Amino acid sequence: MTLLLIAIAIVAFATLAMRQSPLWQWAAAALVVGLLSRIGFGAWDLPGLIEVFLPGVVLGLLSVPDIKRAAVIAPAYGFVKSILPRVSRTEQEALDAGTVGWDAELFSGRPQWNKLLGVKKLTLTAEEQAFIDGPANVVCSMIDDWDTRHNRADMPPAVWQYLKDNGFLGMLIGKEHGGLGFSAQAQSMIVSKVASRSIAAGITVMVPNSLGPGELLEKYGTPEQKEKYLSRLAKGLEIPCFALTGPNAGSDAAGMRDVGVVTHGTYQGKKTLGVRLSWDKRYITLAPVATLLGLAFHLHDPENLLGKGENIGITLALVPAKYKGVVIGRRHYPARSAFMNGPTTGKNVFIPMEFLIGGTDYAGQGWRMLMECLSTGRAISLPAIGSISIKQSLRVTSAYARIRRQFGIAVGMMEGVAEPLSRMVKSAYEFEAARSLTAAMVDEGQKPSVLSAILKYQATETMRGRMNDAMDIHGGRAIQDGPSNYLLSGYINTPVAITVEGANILTRTLITFAQGALRAHPYLYREVEAVQNKDKRAGLAAFDAAFSGHIGFMLRNMVGSFLHAVSLGRFASSPIEGEMGHWYRQLARYAQSFALVGDWTVAFLGGDLKRKQRLSGRMADILSELYLLSATLKRFEDDGRIAEDRPVVDAIARDCIFNIEQSFGAVFANFPNPVLRNLMRVLVFPLGRHAKPASDRVNYRLAREVLKPGAFRDRMTTGTYVSFDPKDVTGVLEDALKKVVAAEEVESKFVRAVKKGMVERRLDRDAIADAVEAGVLTTEEAAILRVADEATDRVIRVDDFSSDELARIESQREPQHDAAE
Ligand SMILES: Cc1cc2nc3c(=O)[nH]c(=O)nc-3n(C[C@H](O)[C@H](O)[C@H](O)COP(=O)(O)OP(=O)(O)OC[C@H]3O[C@@H](n4cnc5c(N)ncnc54)[C@H](O)[C@@H]3O)c2cc1C
């Protein structure tokens, strides 16, 4: 009887929790369970009756709104107010700037699949496609990365001119202003293609199309400013840069000391209302060649001349680089790369109000403006650089691993080498999926602040890992620098992408989960807004609605997470059936667990969330894996379920689920409260953790697949610039790969003969000729082998220099000025 009653109660309350039922239904259920227990046991004594009916009565009373508000909501309001993370003005503006989409679905614990699968798949206009196939390819063919980074420490004038003339620097500027007006998807793919040839050129194209004057003017510029600058920016007649960072304000950019004071001064011979501006900025990309300087500073108005109070807030201005008092032109030397980067300063420079972006209306709105542009910029540029670096390194490494032979076989066939190579295959598929999905979201009008932060740090972090893999697989070939080294420059430049637009440690540990929880959680943001409402009555009412929903949400996640865990996700939702349905269900299962654990983490850590970064970092990792898996599954659908790609998708999904379980394990092991920690562990892993990463056998097969030239390798490396010219730095690989594959059978025959001692490979002999003479190869076979051998020699050759040449290179590399700023 007891067991039956417990079972009835569990089913009833679990159903109510899963349905997020209102309180009166809980009260009714509690009363019914109480009544059944009395009937079942036939016990009608008063203390027993009180005991069993009390919960139902209390719940019933609480379902009366006024009682609930007085007894629960008001005390909870005070408590929550004291523990919720404090949100500063700049954080508030950052939170308000972005939109939520699929991230909110993941935070909700019950993702609505149409919000993922409904995002438009990769599409380009005919004009965009023609640009990628035309000018983007042409400029790639013009770039000699060694010449750029060593001989000139700059791109050659012809490349600069080509970029300007063809609108590369104004892709985001609308056609009405003479720009290309390209979609986010096209911009991302063009930046990618150029960066696959040269990171320096990629960054040069990326910056004017990312957070900077062009976008700020498009969105907030006055009609006069748009008229004056946009068409010149679009044609490359103005080179823009944007200066936010200074010596004392890096990650904490809002803490900058740069200041403008509203005052009267003289401009073009007339007394004018304006700003006396002082700044000290560094690390500014394109600054040394910029003609137009975007500046961020704190604006003060001690005499209240603008009528906005004394401290107006962060404000943005556009100042011509030639303007009196602007100091610009020296260069930093970022990772020894050739792109332009440098400091700029100015002291008490008077600028008229018309220099403020958007005019005086936008004075004090600078942080919001930057954050609004950042969420879209971060979704496009750096993910493009990160994902293309992964794909490009796979393109060259897969060729090299097939061409380079040791111990008589291609090094890529060896299990030790296949392991990093398979990582490269999976990352290439996964990050192209995430890049393309996020760009498509931007094209739909979203400003995905959380997802773009995830993508930025994951793509650039993974780029670092895969560049390491590529370097390792190449061995000495990629270490010896020179005109034929196609990897070292990308490898050295990885920290650039990792650091800019929010350095990765901060982005992972602070922004993704802490801001993500506030922004994308279904109730938290409403609770924060409610407790910060100056009108306490309105605040309390809003808090009541949000808090009640939050309790129901929490109960649902507890029950849902547990049920999914004991059924291993078999009954979780999936938009499709068949094999891939399994991964959608796993995604739904872990999204619900993420919603549960995320919720409790925020509730427990409260204001400490920003400090407890190891926990928030791991939660960010779980959210990232959920997003990357979502993107991977969507790409598989969008690509038309290509059977050949199924093993890659399976392997990625396995790794993602494994990583998610590991991160949950680390959260539980380190969660400060032992009761919550154990409760979460029981709810999420009642049967323990079982996920396993992709097996060695599967990974090996992926590596084998990509060693073959063909559609699979092309798909994994889509968007990269590919040359087949044997004289080209990477074309030499493609040329050799074809020849080596064509000679494979002959080569095996030859190697067998060498092993048997029928032919000797010695420098003082022509082994191929010897093989013909020994009857091992026919003359036709020898010709095929010789062609492959010659192509292989070109690939494995590295550069050498005389000491004089090296000294000259070093002296050319020296910056043209003192190192000290
Ligand atoms: C090549 C290059 C180009 C750039 N281009 C531009 C440009 O065009 N315009 C511009 O304005 N800026 C530019 N920057 C600046 C860039 O945005 C900053 O470098 C970046 O914001 C980090 O600042 P920082 O280097 O001073 O590092 P710091 O702020 O000193 O940070 C040091 C480390 O501490 C971590 N950290 C800091 N605070 C926290 C926190 N609260 N929680 C966890 N970790 C934290 C960071 O993640 C980082 O790892 C560029 C930088 C580089 C290197």
Coordinates of C-alpha atoms and ligand atoms in Angstrom, one line a residue, residues 207 242-245 249-252 282-285 334 339 341 496 499-506 509-510 613, ligand 1:
V207 CA 38.6 45.3 -39.6
F242 CA 38.5 52.3 -34.3
A243 CA 40.3 53.0 -31.0
L244 CA 38.8 51.8 -27.8
T245 CA 41.8 50.1 -26.1
A249 CA 41.9 49.9 -20.4
G250 CA 42.1 46.5 -22.1
S251 CA 39.4 44.0 -21.1
D252 CA 37.9 46.6 -18.9
R282 CA 47.2 51.4 -28.4
Y283 CA 46.9 48.1 -30.3
I284 CA 44.7 49.8 -32.9
T285 CA 44.4 47.9 -36.1
P334 CA 51.7 42.1 -33.6
F339 CA 48.9 44.0 -40.8
N341 CA 48.5 48.1 -36.0
V496 CA 45.8 37.7 -32.2
T499 CA 42.9 38.2 -27.8
V500 CA 41.0 40.7 -29.9
E501 CA 37.3 41.6 -29.4
G502 CA 37.3 40.3 -25.9
A503 CA 40.2 38.0 -24.9
N504 CA 39.1 34.4 -24.7
I505 CA 39.6 33.8 -20.9
L506 CA 37.3 36.6 -20.1
T509 CA 34.5 32.7 -18.0
L510 CA 32.7 35.9 -17.6
Q613 CA 34.9 31.7 -12.9
Ligands
LIG1 C1 46.7 42.6 -32.7 C2 45.6 43.3 -31.9 C3 44.7 44.1 -32.6 C4 43.8 44.9 -31.8 N1 43.0 45.8 -32.5 C5 42.3 46.6 -31.8 C6 41.5 47.7 -32.4 O1 41.5 47.8 -33.6 N2 40.8 48.6 -31.6 C7 40.8 48.4 -30.3 O2 40.2 49.3 -29.6 N3 41.5 47.4 -29.6 C8 42.2 46.6 -30.3 N4 42.9 45.6 -29.7 C9 42.8 45.4 -28.3 C10 42.1 44.2 -27.8 O3 40.7 44.3 -27.9 C11 42.6 43.9 -26.3 O4 43.9 43.5 -26.4 C12 41.8 43.0 -25.5 O5 40.5 43.6 -25.2 C13 42.4 42.5 -24.2 O6 43.0 43.6 -23.5 P1 44.5 43.5 -23.0 O7 45.3 43.0 -24.1 O8 44.9 44.8 -22.4 O9 44.5 42.3 -21.9 P2 44.1 42.5 -20.4 O10 42.8 43.2 -20.2 O11 45.3 43.0 -19.7 O12 43.8 41.0 -20.0 C14 44.8 40.1 -19.6 C15 44.2 38.7 -19.4 O13 43.3 38.7 -18.3 C16 42.0 38.2 -18.7 N5 41.0 39.0 -18.0 C17 40.8 40.3 -17.9 N6 39.7 40.6 -17.1 C18 39.1 39.4 -16.8 C19 38.0 39.0 -16.1 N7 37.2 39.9 -15.5 N8 37.7 37.7 -16.0 C20 38.5 36.8 -16.5 N9 39.6 37.1 -17.2 C21 39.9 38.4 -17.4 C22 41.9 38.4 -20.2 O14 41.1 37.5 -20.8 C23 43.4 38.2 -20.6 O15 43.6 36.9 -20.8 C24 43.8 44.8 -30.4 C25 44.7 43.9 -29.8 C26 45.6 43.2 -30.5 C27 46.6 42.3 -29.7

